Short mmCIF file of C-alpha atoms in Angstrom, two decimals:
data_model
loop_
_atom_site.label_atom_id
_atom_site.label_comp_id
_atom_site.label_asym_id
_atom_site.label_seq_id
_atom_site.Cartn_x
_atom_site.Cartn_y
_atom_site.Cartn_z
CA MET A 1161 0.00 0.00 0.00
CA ILE A 1162 1.26 3.49 -0.83
CA LEU A 1163 -1.95 5.49 -0.41
CA ASP A 1164 -4.72 4.70 2.09
CA ILE A 1165 -7.73 7.02 2.29
CA ARG A 1166 -10.21 6.42 5.08
CA ASP A 1167 -13.50 8.25 5.65
CA LEU A 1168 -12.28 11.33 3.77
CA SER A 1169 -14.77 14.19 4.06
CA ILE A 1170 -14.45 17.74 2.72
CA GLN A 1171 -16.63 20.71 3.57
CA PHE A 1172 -16.59 24.27 2.26
CA GLN A 1173 -17.81 27.24 4.28
CA ARG A 1174 -20.13 29.46 2.24
CA LYS A 1175 -21.42 32.60 3.94
CA ASN A 1176 -23.47 31.34 6.88
CA SER A 1177 -23.67 27.71 5.80
CA CYS A 1178 -21.35 24.74 5.41
CA SER A 1179 -21.57 22.62 2.25
CA SER A 1180 -20.47 18.98 2.20
CA ILE A 1181 -18.49 18.23 -0.97
CA VAL A 1182 -17.02 14.77 -0.26
CA GLU A 1183 -18.49 12.45 2.34
CA LYS A 1184 -16.69 9.47 3.92
CA VAL A 1185 -14.77 8.28 0.85
CA SER A 1186 -12.40 5.35 1.46
CA PHE A 1187 -10.05 3.48 -0.87
CA LYS A 1188 -6.48 2.18 -1.10
CA VAL A 1189 -4.00 2.31 -3.97
CA ASP A 1190 -0.96 0.05 -4.27
CA LEU A 1191 2.37 0.79 -5.89
CA GLY A 1192 2.15 0.56 -9.68
CA GLU A 1193 -1.64 0.96 -9.81
CA VAL A 1194 -3.55 3.42 -11.97
CA VAL A 1195 -6.91 4.38 -10.49
CA SER A 1196 -9.31 6.68 -12.30
CA ILE A 1197 -12.02 8.72 -10.64
CA VAL A 1198 -15.15 9.53 -12.63
CA GLY A 1199 -18.47 11.09 -11.70
CA PRO A 1200 -20.95 13.81 -12.61
CA SER A 1201 -19.62 17.28 -13.39
CA GLY A 1202 -19.01 19.26 -10.21
CA CYS A 1203 -19.23 16.26 -7.89
CA GLY A 1204 -15.89 16.91 -6.16
CA LYS A 1205 -13.34 14.92 -8.19
CA THR A 1206 -10.79 17.74 -8.35
CA THR A 1207 -11.51 18.63 -4.73
CA LEU A 1208 -10.60 15.06 -3.78
CA LEU A 1209 -7.24 15.35 -5.58
CA ASN A 1210 -6.58 18.71 -3.93
CA ALA A 1211 -7.13 17.15 -0.51
CA ILE A 1212 -4.69 14.32 -1.26
CA ALA A 1213 -2.17 16.91 -2.45
CA GLY A 1214 -2.57 18.83 0.81
CA LEU A 1215 -3.91 21.95 -0.89
CA ILE A 1216 -7.17 22.16 1.08
CA ASP A 1217 -8.47 21.16 4.50
CA TRP A 1218 -10.20 17.82 5.02
CA SER A 1219 -11.26 15.43 7.75
CA GLY A 1220 -10.68 11.70 7.99
CA ASP A 1221 -7.37 9.97 7.39
CA ILE A 1222 -4.94 10.02 4.46
CA GLN A 1223 -1.96 7.72 4.90
CA LYS A 1224 0.93 7.98 2.44
CA GLU A 1225 4.17 6.03 2.28
CA ASP A 1226 7.17 7.78 3.88
CA GLY A 1227 4.85 10.27 5.59
CA GLY A 1228 3.62 11.66 2.28
CA ASP A 1229 5.55 14.94 2.17
CA ALA A 1230 5.14 17.19 -0.88
CA SER A 1231 8.24 15.79 -2.61
CA ASN A 1232 6.45 12.45 -3.01
CA ILE A 1233 3.52 13.95 -4.93
CA GLY A 1234 3.38 15.21 -8.51
CA TYR A 1235 0.31 17.08 -9.79
CA VAL A 1236 -0.72 17.54 -13.43
CA PHE A 1237 -3.38 20.25 -13.40
CA GLN A 1238 -6.25 20.58 -15.85
CA GLN A 1239 -4.83 23.94 -16.93
CA ASN A 1240 -1.10 23.60 -17.60
CA ARG A 1241 -0.15 26.60 -15.43
CA LEU A 1242 3.13 27.12 -17.26
CA LEU A 1243 4.80 30.48 -16.61
CA LYS A 1244 4.86 32.41 -19.89
CA TRP A 1245 8.10 34.25 -19.06
CA ARG A 1246 10.06 31.03 -18.49
CA THR A 1247 11.23 28.58 -21.13
CA ILE A 1248 9.85 25.05 -21.19
CA ALA A 1249 13.02 23.74 -19.50
CA GLN A 1250 12.82 26.48 -16.85
CA ASN A 1251 9.16 25.62 -16.18
CA ILE A 1252 9.95 21.94 -15.81
CA MET A 1253 12.79 22.55 -13.34
CA LEU A 1254 10.61 24.67 -11.01
CA PRO A 1255 9.86 21.90 -8.46
CA ILE A 1256 13.55 21.05 -7.95
CA GLU A 1257 15.55 24.18 -8.67
CA ASN A 1258 15.79 25.17 -4.99
CA ILE A 1259 16.38 21.78 -3.34
CA GLY A 1260 20.16 22.06 -3.26
CA ILE A 1261 21.21 19.85 -6.16
CA SER A 1262 24.08 20.69 -8.50
CA LYS A 1263 23.53 22.44 -11.84
CA LYS A 1264 24.70 19.28 -13.59
CA GLU A 1265 22.15 17.13 -11.75
CA LEU A 1266 19.42 19.73 -12.36
CA SER A 1267 20.15 19.76 -16.08
CA SER A 1268 20.24 15.97 -16.24
CA ARG A 1269 16.89 15.57 -14.50
CA VAL A 1270 15.24 18.18 -16.73
CA SER A 1271 16.58 16.41 -19.82
CA ASN A 1272 15.36 13.03 -18.58
CA ALA A 1273 11.87 14.37 -17.79
CA MET A 1274 11.62 16.02 -21.20
CA SER A 1275 12.82 12.84 -22.88
CA LEU A 1276 10.14 10.76 -21.15
CA VAL A 1277 7.39 12.89 -22.69
CA GLY A 1278 9.13 13.53 -26.02
CA ILE A 1279 9.72 17.29 -25.94
CA GLU A 1280 13.54 17.53 -25.82
CA PRO A 1281 13.71 19.96 -28.80
CA LEU A 1282 11.47 22.46 -26.97
CA ALA A 1283 13.83 23.18 -24.07
CA ASP A 1284 14.49 26.81 -25.05
CA CYS A 1285 10.99 27.57 -26.34
CA TYR A 1286 8.43 29.58 -24.42
CA PRO A 1287 4.93 28.19 -23.73
CA THR A 1288 3.31 30.57 -26.24
CA GLU A 1289 5.53 29.08 -28.94
CA CYS A 1290 4.26 25.55 -28.23
CA SER A 1291 1.08 23.73 -29.17
CA THR A 1292 -1.51 22.78 -26.57
CA GLY A 1293 -0.33 19.17 -26.71
CA GLU A 1294 3.29 20.21 -26.15
CA GLN A 1295 2.24 22.34 -23.18
CA VAL A 1296 0.41 19.34 -21.68
CA ARG A 1297 3.56 17.24 -22.09
CA ALA A 1298 5.57 19.96 -20.35
CA GLY A 1299 3.09 19.93 -17.46
CA ILE A 1300 3.52 16.17 -17.13
CA ALA A 1301 7.32 16.49 -17.24
CA ARG A 1302 7.19 19.12 -14.48
CA ALA A 1303 5.05 16.81 -12.34
CA ILE A 1304 7.33 13.78 -12.70
CA ILE A 1305 10.70 15.51 -12.38
CA ARG A 1306 10.76 14.86 -8.62
CA LYS A 1307 10.18 11.15 -9.28
CA PRO A 1308 7.03 11.18 -7.14
CA LYS A 1309 5.53 8.09 -5.53
CA ILE A 1310 2.05 9.54 -6.18
CA LEU A 1311 1.10 11.23 -9.46
CA LEU A 1312 -2.21 13.14 -9.50
CA MET A 1313 -3.67 13.96 -12.93
CA ASP A 1314 -6.72 16.20 -13.25
CA GLU A 1315 -8.27 15.84 -16.72
CA PRO A 1316 -4.92 16.59 -18.36
CA PHE A 1317 -6.11 15.75 -21.88
CA SER A 1318 -9.48 17.52 -21.86
CA SER A 1319 -8.19 20.41 -23.99
CA LEU A 1320 -6.67 18.16 -26.67
CA ASP A 1321 -8.05 16.84 -29.93
CA GLU A 1322 -8.70 13.10 -29.92
CA LEU A 1323 -5.57 12.24 -31.93
CA ASN A 1324 -3.22 13.93 -29.45
CA ALA A 1325 -5.23 12.63 -26.49
CA ARG A 1326 -4.86 9.05 -27.74
CA ARG A 1327 -1.11 9.49 -28.12
CA LEU A 1328 -0.71 10.87 -24.61
CA ARG A 1329 -2.94 8.19 -23.07
CA LYS A 1330 -0.58 5.63 -24.53
CA GLU A 1331 2.42 7.45 -23.09
CA VAL A 1332 0.81 7.55 -19.64
CA GLU A 1333 0.14 3.82 -19.93
CA ASN A 1334 3.80 3.20 -20.85
CA PHE A 1335 4.92 5.36 -17.94
CA SER A 1336 2.70 3.43 -15.53
CA ILE A 1337 4.12 0.12 -16.73
CA HIS A 1338 7.77 1.07 -16.35
CA LYS A 1339 7.76 3.45 -13.37
CA LYS A 1340 6.94 2.44 -9.81
CA THR A 1341 4.38 5.04 -8.90
CA VAL A 1342 0.71 5.48 -8.08
CA ILE A 1343 -1.43 7.38 -10.58
CA LEU A 1344 -4.77 8.90 -9.60
CA PHE A 1345 -6.46 10.09 -12.78
CA VAL A 1346 -9.59 12.29 -12.84
CA THR A 1347 -11.53 12.33 -16.11
CA HIS A 1348 -14.99 12.79 -17.64
CA ASN A 1349 -14.01 10.42 -20.46
CA VAL A 1350 -15.18 6.94 -19.48
CA ARG A 1351 -13.27 5.20 -22.30
CA GLU A 1352 -10.12 7.01 -21.21
CA ALA A 1353 -10.65 5.86 -17.62
CA VAL A 1354 -11.21 2.24 -18.65
CA PHE A 1355 -8.20 2.18 -20.97
CA LEU A 1356 -5.75 3.67 -18.47
CA SER A 1357 -6.88 2.13 -15.20
CA ASP A 1358 -6.58 -0.92 -13.04
CA ARG A 1359 -9.71 0.29 -11.26
CA VAL A 1360 -12.31 2.97 -11.95
CA ILE A 1361 -13.94 4.60 -8.92
CA VAL A 1362 -17.37 6.05 -9.67
CA LEU A 1363 -18.55 8.94 -7.50
CA SER A 1364 -22.11 10.11 -6.88
CA GLU A 1365 -23.60 13.59 -7.10
CA LEU A 1366 -22.78 15.99 -4.25
CA PRO A 1367 -21.92 15.20 -1.58
CA ALA A 1368 -19.64 12.75 -3.37
CA LYS A 1369 -19.67 9.16 -2.17
CA ILE A 1370 -18.36 6.03 -3.87
CA LYS A 1371 -21.19 4.46 -5.89
CA GLY A 1372 -19.08 1.56 -7.06
CA VAL A 1373 -15.73 0.36 -8.35
CA VAL A 1374 -15.07 -1.33 -11.71
CA CYS A 1375 -11.92 -3.50 -11.89
CA ILE A 1376 -10.17 -3.54 -15.27
CA ASP A 1377 -8.67 -7.02 -15.39
CA THR A 1378 -7.05 -6.86 -18.82
CA SER A 1379 -3.35 -7.14 -19.55
CA ARG A 1380 -1.10 -4.31 -20.68
CA PRO A 1381 -0.27 -2.90 -23.13
CA ARG A 1382 -3.88 -2.41 -24.22
CA MET A 1383 -5.73 -1.44 -27.34
CA GLN A 1384 -7.86 1.70 -27.01
CA THR A 1385 -10.80 -0.02 -28.68
CA GLY A 1386 -12.36 -3.48 -28.48
CA ARG A 1387 -15.25 -5.49 -27.09
CA ILE A 1388 -13.65 -6.06 -23.68
CA LEU A 1389 -13.25 -2.33 -23.06
CA ASP A 1390 -16.75 -1.73 -24.47
CA GLY A 1391 -18.24 -4.05 -21.85
CA LEU A 1392 -16.27 -2.48 -19.00
CA GLU A 1393 -17.23 0.98 -20.21
CA GLU A 1394 -20.90 0.01 -20.02
CA ARG A 1395 -20.45 -1.12 -16.41
CA VAL A 1396 -19.09 2.35 -15.55
CA TYR A 1397 -21.98 4.03 -17.37
CA ASP A 1398 -24.44 1.83 -15.46
CA LEU A 1399 -22.99 3.08 -12.16
CA LEU A 1400 -23.21 6.64 -13.45
CA GLY A 1401 -26.86 6.05 -14.30
CA VAL A 1402 -26.32 6.70 -18.00
CA LYS A 1403 -28.05 4.27 -20.38
#
């Protein structure tokens, strides 16, 4: 086990009232697993990731390996959040540039992260000079440069056309196969969730609770189409109440 969430609840204070966003959500994720979280729009999926990342207050219990400090968590946001005045390489090095490593080690780790996502030629480019897909890749490289044990991904491909999204899904799958990490992946795309995941957690409307879990017991690498995935996709839609 690398991540153990027990009775996680999240509330937001709004004027004179308190709104419950997530209510007693519990699940575990083991090393090497990819778990997707799906649910209705606005049901608290991103809020759940933010709690795991330590960005908001929550109640319950979140246990992470090695105490779960920030260096063990990488976060790929829905919006890439790249700084326009920094080059792609400078954006990617942000999480590690002040941790006391040598310039040689810093350069090596930036190069390795860029190589993993296939954007080595863009090192000296600025975000505005890159396509949306290239910016997404840079966001992923920035998230993995610390070699995190837990990688949180919040709808990272939602802004991409289907061709680029398919390519990046395959790269995430390859990364999950070869790197020992946990990936929690939030998406509205049920096929994407089924293709990438070992398990798909389906959340309810607010306050979010777990309606069910679909296990994806197919070997990797996978095809992004096929009858097996079609059947599993239907099971997720059934839990979502979509016919």
